[in-house]
């Protein structure tokens, strides 16, 4: 499965008069890490929700390897190889880490409902295969010892990693991360940066929303800056850092 | 031993049958409730199954088993037809729409004299339903629910119940799974309607109204949706309690209402969650892996 290329062209979204995304065009190049940055309320999460089909677009195109996915239901977008994490962590708090990650493996289970109801061997082999795959992912993101712990009791950083493992369990070609470093300490952020690069090297395109500029600069090949629902700049980390409009709109507000 | 059982059934047979029938119904409703569908369509599906099966046995002379399955299938088909639009509604509106369906079925039953006997109902239905059949069906239902719950379908259903938006984003076809469960719930309810009709000699339009739907919804809620035996416990408890205390029917309804309110407010996991009350898992306090790096 080759990495997927994502292209947004003049995508827009309004909520009862509030313009959340005015017009966003961007490309997440296949096999690269693209960062989507911008001040609070600039429309980053809304853009991600449109890509994953949670919100219908009001205008524009969203293309995955040239195919328009803007009208697809979220589970169909997921089936095309798009996975995501959530800014406001959405895990099943009472379930274990492994059970949460196994939900991501749902669409790769091969046993049918009849297999399940009549206890046929296909159920067990499919379940064993997916469990092994998910355990390897827990290992990859560095939470293997927490396999049987209910996620409700985990630290912020660990829960974010459970979300990443769950997204990886869907076998994505494009991974969308919404503020994965939020709430993490310095050491955790370093480990997360390595993880993002490892994911990219596995042949998965990454689109990353993040406020921590150091983190973004470390992992991104390309940065797109949003403000008031429009992209105001794009380029490599070095280029974007030097753009006056960016400093004014984004970095300026934080440093001031 | 057998004699003792016979004697027991002779005095309490009706109550035993009622408990078994309601348990079956509770698992039918659980199928919907497990994916957060608070259906009030149960009465309507039971009526469809009951009238269909009675028509088949009494008018067409069909074998009992065929009639019950056909009643279930017709109810499932109806569930499929109304499910597609109704499942797009959220929460309260879904309840309202399924309640409206039950009402529509009741009004049709009141007026379609040729099939339903109108307001008078149908008398003299042969008693084909037997206790052993109900026991067998409850065991089958238990096994199917057990197998479903521990499979990856069970996992996705539990995920839908807790966060359908997230489940959908993870690749679960939420609408498809909800519709399948709603149809399966309709099938079981319709089958139970047929079994009930051939147990009671009589069916009338008031047998399968709102009250029946609310009772059926209460069984798994009172017993607990998260536990395999929750629906069974809820159904048996709710069936036996008024008998044991010999309440008048008005008091029964008041008591049921209070009971549901109490459980929903103070014991959201149902009665079965009382069994799993234990100190918070020590594991939850285990240090995170962050120090390991
Ligand atoms: N479901 C919604 N209904 C109404 N308004 C919304 C909705 N979702 C987002 N908005 C509005 O759209 C705008 C953009 O929100 P969005 O969540 O996309 O911002 P963001 O860039 O992700 O911000 P943050 O950095 O704080 O996460 C905000 O003004 C927000 O209030
Ligand atoms: Mg956001």
Coordinates of C-alpha atoms and ligand atoms in Angstrom, one line a residue:
Chain A
X1 CA 0.0 0.0 0.0
X2 CA 1.7 3.2 -1.1
X3 CA 1.3 6.4 0.9
X4 CA -1.6 8.5 -0.2
X5 CA -1.6 12.0 -1.5
X6 CA -4.2 14.4 -0.2
X7 CA -5.3 17.5 -2.0
X8 CA -7.8 20.1 -0.7
X9 CA -9.0 22.8 -3.1
X10 CA -10.9 25.8 -1.9
X11 CA -12.7 23.9 0.8
X12 CA -15.2 25.8 2.9
X13 CA -17.4 25.2 6.0
X14 CA -19.9 27.5 7.7
X15 CA -21.8 26.8 11.0
X16 CA -25.0 28.9 11.1
X17 CA -23.3 32.0 9.8
X18 CA -20.0 31.4 11.5
X19 CA -17.3 30.9 8.9
X20 CA -15.1 28.1 10.4
X21 CA -13.2 27.4 7.2
X22 CA -13.4 30.2 4.5
X23 CA -11.3 28.7 1.7
X24 CA -8.5 26.2 2.3
X25 CA -6.3 24.7 -0.4
X26 CA -3.4 22.5 0.5
X27 CA -1.5 19.4 -0.5
X28 CA -0.2 16.7 1.8
X29 CA 2.4 15.1 -0.4
X30 CA 2.6 11.4 -0.4
X31 CA 5.1 10.0 2.0
X32 CA 5.8 13.4 3.7
X33 CA 4.8 15.0 7.0
X34 CA 2.7 18.1 6.4
X35 CA 1.9 20.4 9.3
X36 CA -1.3 22.5 9.6
X37 CA -0.7 25.3 12.1
X38 CA -2.5 28.5 13.0
X39 CA -4.1 30.3 16.0
X40 CA -7.0 28.9 18.0
X41 CA -10.2 28.9 16.1
X42 CA -8.5 29.2 12.7
X43 CA -10.3 26.2 11.3
X44 CA -7.7 23.4 11.6
X45 CA -9.9 20.8 13.3
X46 CA -12.8 21.7 11.1
X47 CA -10.6 21.0 8.1
X48 CA -9.7 17.6 9.5
X49 CA -13.3 16.8 10.2
X50 CA -14.2 17.5 6.6
X51 CA -11.3 15.3 5.3
X52 CA -12.6 12.4 7.5
X53 CA -16.2 12.9 6.4
X54 CA -17.5 13.9 9.8
X55 CA -18.6 17.3 8.4
X56 CA -19.9 17.6 4.9
X57 CA -18.1 20.4 3.0
X58 CA -20.0 23.5 1.8
X59 CA -17.7 24.0 -1.2
X60 CA -14.5 22.8 -2.8
X61 CA -12.9 19.4 -3.4
X62 CA -11.1 16.9 -1.2
X63 CA -9.1 14.4 -3.2
X64 CA -7.3 11.3 -2.0
X65 CA -5.0 10.1 -4.8
X66 CA -7.2 12.0 -7.2
X67 CA -10.5 10.6 -6.0
X68 CA -13.0 13.1 -4.5
X69 CA -13.9 11.9 -1.0
X70 CA -15.8 15.0 0.2
X71 CA -19.2 13.3 -0.1
X72 CA -18.2 10.0 1.5
X73 CA -19.5 8.7 4.9
X74 CA -16.7 8.6 7.5
X75 CA -16.4 4.8 7.6
X76 CA -15.9 4.8 3.8
X77 CA -13.2 7.4 4.1
X78 CA -11.6 5.2 6.7
X79 CA -11.9 2.2 4.4
X80 CA -9.8 4.2 1.8
X81 CA -7.0 4.3 4.3
X82 CA -7.5 7.6 6.2
X83 CA -7.1 7.4 10.0
X84 CA -7.1 10.1 12.6
X85 CA -6.7 11.0 16.2
X86 CA -8.8 13.5 18.1
X87 CA -7.8 16.7 19.7
X88 CA -10.2 16.0 22.6
X89 CA -9.1 12.4 23.1
X90 CA -11.9 10.0 22.3
X91 CA -11.2 6.6 23.8
X92 CA -13.5 4.1 25.6
X93 CA -12.4 5.0 29.1
X94 CA -13.5 1.8 30.8
X95 CA -11.9 -0.5 28.2
X96 CA -8.3 -1.6 28.2
X97 CA -5.6 -0.2 26.0
X98 CA -5.6 -3.3 23.8
X99 CA -9.4 -3.3 23.5
X100 CA -9.3 0.3 22.4
X101 CA -6.6 -0.3 19.8
X102 CA -8.5 -3.4 18.5
X103 CA -11.4 -1.2 17.5
X104 CA -9.1 0.3 14.9
X105 CA -8.5 -3.3 13.6
X106 CA -12.3 -3.7 13.1
X107 CA -12.4 -3.5 9.4
X108 CA -9.5 -6.0 9.0
X109 CA -11.4 -8.7 10.8
X110 CA -12.3 -11.4 8.4
X111 CA -14.9 -13.5 10.3
X112 CA -18.5 -13.1 9.3
X113 CA -21.5 -12.7 11.6
X114 CA -22.4 -16.4 10.9
X115 CA -18.8 -17.5 11.8
X116 CA -19.2 -15.6 15.1
X117 CA -22.7 -16.9 16.0
X118 CA -21.7 -20.5 15.3
X119 CA -18.3 -20.2 16.9
X120 CA -16.4 -21.3 13.7
X121 CA -12.6 -21.4 13.8
X122 CA -12.3 -18.4 11.4
X123 CA -13.3 -16.2 14.4
X124 CA -10.4 -17.3 16.5
X125 CA -7.7 -17.0 13.7
X126 CA -8.9 -13.6 12.7
X127 CA -8.9 -12.4 16.3
X128 CA -5.5 -13.8 17.0
X129 CA -4.0 -12.2 13.9
X130 CA -5.4 -8.8 14.7
X131 CA -4.5 -9.0 18.4
X132 CA -0.9 -9.8 17.4
X133 CA -0.9 -6.8 15.0
X134 CA -2.3 -4.5 17.7
X135 CA 0.2 -5.6 20.3
X136 CA 3.0 -4.9 17.9
X137 CA 1.6 -1.4 17.5
X138 CA 1.5 -0.9 21.3
X139 CA 5.1 -1.8 21.2
X140 CA 5.8 0.7 18.4
X141 CA 4.2 3.6 20.2
X142 CA 5.8 2.6 23.5
X143 CA 2.9 1.6 25.6
X144 CA 3.2 -2.2 25.5
X145 CA 3.2 -2.5 29.4
X146 CA -0.2 -0.8 29.5
X147 CA -1.9 -3.4 27.4
X148 CA -4.4 -4.6 30.0
X149 CA -4.9 -1.3 31.8
X150 CA -8.2 0.6 31.5
X151 CA -7.3 3.8 29.5
X152 CA -9.4 6.0 31.8
X153 CA -6.5 5.8 34.3
X154 CA -3.7 6.6 31.9
X155 CA -1.7 9.9 31.7
X156 CA -2.5 12.4 29.0
X157 CA 0.5 11.5 27.0
X158 CA -0.2 7.7 27.1
X159 CA -3.8 8.2 26.1
X160 CA -2.6 10.2 23.1
X161 CA -0.4 7.3 22.2
X162 CA -3.3 4.9 22.5
X163 CA -5.1 7.0 20.0
X164 CA -2.2 6.9 17.6
X165 CA -1.9 3.1 17.9
X166 CA -5.7 2.8 17.3
X167 CA -5.4 4.9 14.2
X168 CA -2.4 2.8 13.0
X169 CA -4.4 -0.4 13.5
X170 CA -6.7 0.7 10.6
X171 CA -3.6 0.3 8.4
X172 CA -3.8 3.9 7.1
X173 CA -2.2 5.4 4.0
X174 CA -2.9 8.9 5.4
X175 CA -2.7 9.6 9.1
X176 CA -4.2 12.8 10.5
X177 CA -3.0 13.8 14.0
X178 CA -4.9 16.6 15.8
X179 CA -2.5 18.1 18.4
X180 CA -0.8 14.9 19.4
X181 CA 1.7 16.6 21.6
X182 CA -0.8 18.6 23.6
X183 CA -0.4 17.8 27.3
X184 CA 2.9 16.0 26.8
X185 CA 6.1 16.8 28.7
X186 CA 9.4 17.5 27.0
X187 CA 10.6 13.8 27.0
X188 CA 7.3 12.6 25.7
X189 CA 7.4 15.2 22.9
X190 CA 10.8 14.0 21.8
X191 CA 9.6 10.4 21.7
X192 CA 6.5 11.5 19.8
X193 CA 8.6 13.3 17.2
X194 CA 10.6 10.1 16.6
X195 CA 7.4 8.2 16.4
X196 CA 5.9 10.6 13.8
X197 CA 9.1 10.2 11.7
X198 CA 9.0 6.5 12.1
X199 CA 5.4 6.5 10.9
X200 CA 6.4 8.5 7.8
X201 CA 9.2 6.1 7.1
X202 CA 6.6 3.2 7.2
X203 CA 5.2 4.8 4.0
X204 CA 2.3 6.7 5.6
X205 CA 1.5 10.3 4.7
X206 CA 1.1 12.4 7.8
X207 CA -1.0 15.6 8.2
X208 CA -0.3 17.1 11.6
X209 CA -2.1 19.8 13.5
X210 CA 0.1 21.2 16.3
X211 CA 0.7 24.4 18.3
X212 CA 4.2 23.5 19.5
X213 CA 6.4 25.2 16.8
X214 CA 9.6 23.4 17.9
X215 CA 7.9 20.1 17.5
X216 CA 6.4 21.1 14.1
X217 CA 9.8 22.3 12.8
X218 CA 11.5 19.0 13.9
X219 CA 9.1 16.6 12.1
X220 CA 7.6 18.5 9.2
X221 CA 8.6 18.5 5.5
X222 CA 6.1 21.1 4.7
X223 CA 4.0 23.6 6.7
X224 CA 0.7 25.2 5.9
X225 CA -0.4 28.2 8.1
X226 CA -4.1 29.0 8.6
X227 CA -5.7 32.1 9.9
X228 CA -9.4 32.9 10.0
X229 CA -10.2 29.9 7.9
X230 CA -7.7 30.7 5.1
X231 CA -4.2 29.5 4.4
X232 CA -2.0 32.5 4.6
X233 CA 1.4 30.9 4.0
X234 CA 3.0 27.6 3.1
X235 CA 6.6 26.3 2.7
X236 CA 9.4 24.5 4.5
X237 CA 9.8 25.1 8.2
X238 CA 12.7 27.5 7.5
X239 CA 10.7 29.5 4.9
X240 CA 7.6 29.7 7.0
X241 CA 9.5 30.8 10.1
X242 CA 10.8 33.9 8.2
X243 CA 7.5 35.0 6.7
X244 CA 6.3 38.3 8.2
X245 CA 2.7 37.4 7.8
X246 CA 3.1 34.3 9.8
X247 CA 5.0 36.0 12.6
X248 CA 2.3 38.6 12.7
X249 CA -0.7 36.2 12.6
X250 CA 0.6 33.3 14.6
X251 CA 3.9 33.5 16.3
X252 CA 3.4 37.2 17.1
X253 CA 0.2 36.5 19.0
X254 CA 2.0 33.9 21.1
X255 CA 5.1 35.8 21.8
X256 CA 3.4 39.1 22.6
Chain B
X1 CA -38.0 -35.5 40.7
X2 CA -40.1 -35.3 37.6
X3 CA -43.2 -35.4 39.8
X4 CA -41.9 -32.4 41.8
X5 CA -41.3 -30.5 38.6
X6 CA -44.7 -31.3 37.3
X7 CA -46.3 -30.2 40.5
X8 CA -44.3 -26.9 40.5
X9 CA -45.3 -26.2 36.9
X10 CA -48.9 -27.0 37.6
X11 CA -49.1 -24.2 40.2
X12 CA -46.5 -21.8 38.8
X13 CA -46.4 -22.8 35.1
X14 CA -47.9 -19.5 33.9
X15 CA -45.5 -17.4 35.8
X16 CA -42.5 -19.5 34.6
X17 CA -43.7 -19.2 31.0
X18 CA -44.1 -15.4 31.4
X19 CA -40.6 -15.1 32.8
X20 CA -39.2 -17.1 29.9
X21 CA -41.1 -15.1 27.3
X22 CA -40.1 -11.8 28.9
X23 CA -36.5 -12.9 29.1
X24 CA -36.5 -13.7 25.4
X25 CA -38.1 -10.3 24.7
X26 CA -35.4 -8.7 26.9
X27 CA -32.6 -10.1 24.8
X28 CA -34.5 -8.8 21.7
X29 CA -34.6 -5.3 23.1
X30 CA -31.0 -5.6 24.3
X31 CA -29.9 -6.0 20.6
X32 CA -31.2 -2.5 20.0
X33 CA -30.2 -1.0 23.3
X34 CA -26.7 -2.3 23.0
X35 CA -26.1 0.2 20.2
X36 CA -27.9 3.0 22.1
X37 CA -31.3 2.6 20.3
X38 CA -34.0 3.2 23.0
X39 CA -36.7 1.5 21.0
X40 CA -40.4 1.8 21.8
X41 CA -41.2 -0.2 18.7
X42 CA -41.2 -3.5 20.5
X43 CA -45.0 -3.6 21.1
X44 CA -45.5 -2.9 17.4
X45 CA -43.2 -5.7 16.3
X46 CA -44.8 -8.1 18.8
X47 CA -48.2 -7.3 17.3
X48 CA -47.0 -7.9 13.8
X49 CA -45.5 -11.2 14.8
X50 CA -48.5 -12.2 16.8
X51 CA -51.2 -11.5 14.2
X52 CA -49.1 -12.9 11.4
X53 CA -48.5 -16.2 13.2
X54 CA -52.0 -16.5 14.5
X55 CA -53.3 -15.9 10.9
X56 CA -51.0 -18.6 9.6
X57 CA -51.9 -21.3 12.2
X58 CA -55.6 -20.6 12.4
X59 CA -56.5 -19.5 8.9
X60 CA -54.0 -21.4 6.8
X61 CA -53.2 -24.3 9.1
X62 CA -49.5 -23.7 9.0
X63 CA -47.2 -25.6 11.4
X64 CA -46.6 -23.7 14.7
X65 CA -42.8 -23.4 14.2
X66 CA -43.2 -22.0 10.6
X67 CA -45.8 -19.5 11.8
X68 CA -43.6 -18.2 14.6
X69 CA -40.6 -17.8 12.4
X70 CA -42.8 -16.2 9.7
X71 CA -44.1 -13.7 12.3
X72 CA -40.5 -12.9 13.3
X73 CA -39.5 -12.5 9.7
X74 CA -42.4 -10.2 8.9
X75 CA -41.6 -8.1 11.9
X76 CA -37.9 -8.0 10.8
X77 CA -39.0 -6.9 7.3
X78 CA -41.1 -4.1 8.8
X79 CA -38.1 -3.1 11.0
X80 CA -36.0 -2.9 7.9
X81 CA -38.5 -0.6 6.2
X82 CA -39.0 1.8 9.1
X83 CA -35.4 1.4 10.3
X84 CA -33.8 3.2 7.3
X85 CA -35.6 6.6 8.0
X86 CA -36.0 6.2 11.8
X87 CA -32.3 5.4 12.5
X88 CA -31.3 8.8 11.0
X89 CA -33.1 10.4 14.0
X90 CA -31.3 11.2 17.2
X91 CA -32.2 10.1 20.7
X92 CA -35.5 11.5 21.7
X93 CA -36.8 11.6 18.1
X94 CA -35.9 8.0 17.6
X95 CA -37.9 7.1 20.7
X96 CA -40.8 9.2 19.5
X97 CA -40.8 7.7 16.0
X98 CA -40.7 4.1 17.3
X99 CA -43.5 4.9 19.7
X100 CA -45.5 6.3 16.8
X101 CA -44.9 3.1 14.9
X102 CA -46.3 1.0 17.8
X103 CA -49.3 3.3 17.9
X104 CA -49.9 2.9 14.1
X105 CA -49.7 -0.8 14.4
X106 CA -52.2 -0.7 17.3
X107 CA -54.7 1.4 15.3
X108 CA -54.3 -0.9 12.3
X109 CA -55.0 -3.9 14.6
X110 CA -58.1 -2.1 15.9
X111 CA -59.5 -1.6 12.4
X112 CA -58.4 -4.5 10.3
X113 CA -61.1 -6.9 11.5
X114 CA -60.6 -9.6 9.0
X115 CA -57.1 -10.4 10.3
X116 CA -57.0 -9.0 13.8
X117 CA -60.5 -9.4 15.0
X118 CA -60.7 -5.6 15.5
X119 CA -61.3 -4.2 19.0
X120 CA -62.5 -7.6 20.2
X121 CA -59.4 -9.4 19.2
X122 CA -58.9 -13.1 18.5
X123 CA -60.1 -15.8 20.9
X124 CA -59.6 -19.5 21.0
X125 CA -56.0 -19.5 19.7
X126 CA -54.6 -23.0 20.1
X127 CA -52.1 -23.3 22.8
X128 CA -48.9 -24.6 21.0
X129 CA -46.2 -22.8 23.0
X130 CA -44.7 -25.0 25.6
X131 CA -42.3 -24.4 28.4
X132 CA -39.5 -26.5 27.0
X133 CA -39.6 -24.6 23.8
X134 CA -39.2 -21.3 25.7
X135 CA -36.3 -22.7 27.7
X136 CA -34.6 -23.9 24.6
X137 CA -35.1 -20.5 22.9
X138 CA -33.8 -18.6 25.9
X139 CA -30.7 -20.8 25.9
X140 CA -30.1 -20.2 22.2
X141 CA -30.6 -16.4 22.7
X142 CA -28.1 -16.5 25.6
X143 CA -25.5 -18.3 23.5
X144 CA -25.9 -16.0 20.5
X145 CA -25.7 -12.9 22.7
X146 CA -22.6 -14.4 24.5
X147 CA -20.9 -15.2 21.2
X148 CA -21.8 -11.8 19.7
X149 CA -20.6 -9.8 22.8
X150 CA -17.1 -11.4 22.9
X151 CA -16.5 -11.1 19.2
X152 CA -15.2 -8.0 17.4
X153 CA -18.9 -7.2 16.5
X154 CA -19.5 -7.0 20.3
X155 CA -16.6 -4.6 20.5
X156 CA -17.8 -2.4 17.8
X157 CA -21.4 -2.4 19.2
X158 CA -20.0 -1.3 22.6
X159 CA -18.0 1.4 20.9
X160 CA -21.1 2.6 19.0
X161 CA -23.0 2.8 22.3
X162 CA -20.3 4.9 23.9
X163 CA -19.1 7.1 21.0
X164 CA -20.7 6.6 17.6
X165 CA -18.8 9.5 15.9
X166 CA -15.4 8.1 16.9
X167 CA -16.5 4.5 15.9
X168 CA -17.5 5.7 12.5
X169 CA -14.2 7.5 12.0
X170 CA -12.4 4.2 13.0
X171 CA -14.1 2.5 10.1
X172 CA -17.2 1.0 11.7
X173 CA -20.3 1.2 9.5
X174 CA -22.4 2.6 12.4
X175 CA -25.6 2.9 10.4
X176 CA -25.2 -0.5 8.9
X177 CA -24.6 -2.1 12.3
X178 CA -27.5 -0.2 13.9
X179 CA -29.9 -1.2 11.1
X180 CA -28.8 -4.9 11.4
X181 CA -29.4 -4.8 15.2
X182 CA -32.7 -3.1 14.8
X183 CA -33.9 -5.7 12.3
X184 CA -32.6 -8.5 14.5
X185 CA -34.4 -6.9 17.5
X186 CA -37.6 -6.7 15.4
X187 CA -37.2 -10.4 14.5
X188 CA -36.9 -11.5 18.1
X189 CA -39.8 -9.3 19.2
X190 CA -42.0 -10.6 16.4
X191 CA -41.2 -14.1 17.3
X192 CA -42.0 -13.5 20.9
X193 CA -45.3 -12.0 19.8
X194 CA -46.1 -15.2 18.0
X195 CA -45.1 -17.3 21.0
X196 CA -47.1 -15.1 23.4
X197 CA -50.2 -15.4 21.2
X198 CA -50.1 -19.2 21.2
X199 CA -49.6 -19.2 25.0
X200 CA -52.6 -17.0 26.0
X201 CA -55.5 -18.3 23.8
X202 CA -56.2 -14.6 23.0
X203 CA -54.7 -11.6 21.3
X204 CA -56.2 -8.1 21.3
X205 CA -54.9 -4.7 20.2
X206 CA -54.3 -3.5 23.8
X207 CA -51.8 -6.3 24.4
X208 CA -49.0 -4.7 22.5
X209 CA -49.1 -0.9 23.2
X210 CA -46.8 1.6 24.7
X211 CA -46.9 -0.1 28.1
X212 CA -45.6 -3.3 26.6
X213 CA -42.8 -1.4 24.8
X214 CA -41.8 0.5 28.0
X215 CA -41.8 -2.7 30.0
X216 CA -39.6 -4.5 27.4
X217 CA -37.2 -1.6 27.4
X218 CA -37.1 -1.6 31.2
X219 CA -35.9 -5.3 31.4
X220 CA -32.4 -4.8 30.0
X221 CA -32.0 -1.3 31.5
X222 CA -32.9 -2.6 35.1
X223 CA -30.8 -5.7 34.8
X224 CA -27.9 -4.0 33.0
X225 CA -26.9 -3.6 29.4
X226 CA -23.3 -4.4 30.0
X227 CA -23.7 -7.8 31.5
X228 CA -24.6 -10.9 29.6
X229 CA -27.2 -11.9 32.2
X230 CA -28.5 -8.4 32.7
X231 CA -31.6 -8.7 30.5
X232 CA -32.5 -12.1 32.1
X233 CA -32.2 -10.7 35.6
X234 CA -34.2 -7.6 34.7
X235 CA -37.0 -9.5 33.0
X236 CA -37.4 -12.1 35.7
X237 CA -37.2 -9.5 38.5
X238 CA -39.7 -7.2 36.8
X239 CA -42.1 -10.1 36.0
X240 CA -42.0 -11.7 39.5
X241 CA -42.0 -8.6 41.7
X242 CA -45.6 -7.5 41.2
X243 CA -46.7 -11.1 41.5
X244 CA -44.9 -11.6 44.8
X245 CA -46.2 -8.4 46.2
X246 CA -49.6 -8.8 44.7
X247 CA -49.9 -5.2 43.5
X248 CA -52.8 -3.7 41.7
X249 CA -51.9 -2.9 38.2
X250 CA -51.9 0.9 38.8
X251 CA -49.4 0.4 41.7
X252 CA -47.4 -1.8 39.4
X253 CA -47.0 1.0 36.9
X254 CA -46.1 3.5 39.5
X255 CA -43.6 1.1 41.0
X256 CA -42.0 0.3 37.7
X257 CA -41.7 4.0 36.9
X258 CA -39.9 4.7 40.2
X259 CA -37.7 1.6 39.7
X260 CA -36.6 2.7 36.3
X261 CA -35.9 6.3 37.5
X262 CA -33.9 5.0 40.5
X263 CA -31.8 2.7 38.4
X264 CA -31.2 5.2 35.6
X265 CA -30.2 7.9 38.2
X266 CA -28.2 5.9 40.7
X267 CA -27.2 2.6 39.0
X268 CA -26.6 3.3 35.3
X269 CA -25.0 -0.1 34.9
X270 CA -28.2 -1.8 36.0
X271 CA -28.6 -4.5 38.8
X272 CA -25.8 -6.6 37.4
X273 CA -23.3 -3.8 38.1
X274 CA -23.9 -4.4 41.8
X275 CA -22.0 -7.7 41.4
X276 CA -18.9 -6.2 39.9
X277 CA -18.5 -3.5 42.6
X278 CA -14.9 -3.8 43.8
X279 CA -12.1 -1.4 44.5
X280 CA -10.7 0.5 41.5
X281 CA -8.2 -1.7 39.7
X282 CA -4.8 -1.1 41.1
X283 CA -3.6 -1.2 37.5
X284 CA -5.1 2.2 36.8
X285 CA -2.6 3.7 39.2
X286 CA 0.4 1.9 37.7
X287 CA 3.0 4.4 36.5
X288 CA 2.9 5.4 32.9
X289 CA 5.6 4.4 30.5
X290 CA 6.9 8.0 30.2
X291 CA 9.7 7.4 32.5
X292 CA 11.0 4.5 30.5
X293 CA 12.3 6.7 27.7
Ligands
LIG1 N1 -19.6 22.0 15.3 C1 -19.4 23.4 15.3 N2 -20.5 24.2 15.4 C2 -20.3 25.5 15.4 N3 -19.1 26.1 15.3 C3 -18.0 25.4 15.2 C4 -18.1 24.0 15.2 N4 -16.9 23.5 15.0 C5 -16.1 24.5 15.0 N5 -16.7 25.7 15.1 C6 -16.2 27.0 15.0 O1 -15.3 27.1 13.9 C7 -14.2 27.8 14.2 C8 -12.9 27.0 13.9 O2 -12.9 25.9 14.9 P1 -11.8 24.8 14.8 O3 -12.1 23.8 15.9 O4 -11.7 24.2 13.5 O5 -10.5 25.6 15.2 P2 -9.0 25.1 15.4 O6 -8.1 25.7 14.4 O7 -9.0 23.6 15.5 O8 -8.7 25.7 16.9 P3 -7.9 25.0 18.1 O9 -6.5 25.4 17.9 O10 -8.4 25.8 19.3 O11 -8.2 23.6 18.2 C9 -14.3 28.3 15.6 O12 -14.7 29.6 15.7 C10 -15.3 27.3 16.2 O13 -16.0 27.9 17.3
LIG2 MG1 -8.6 22.2 16.9

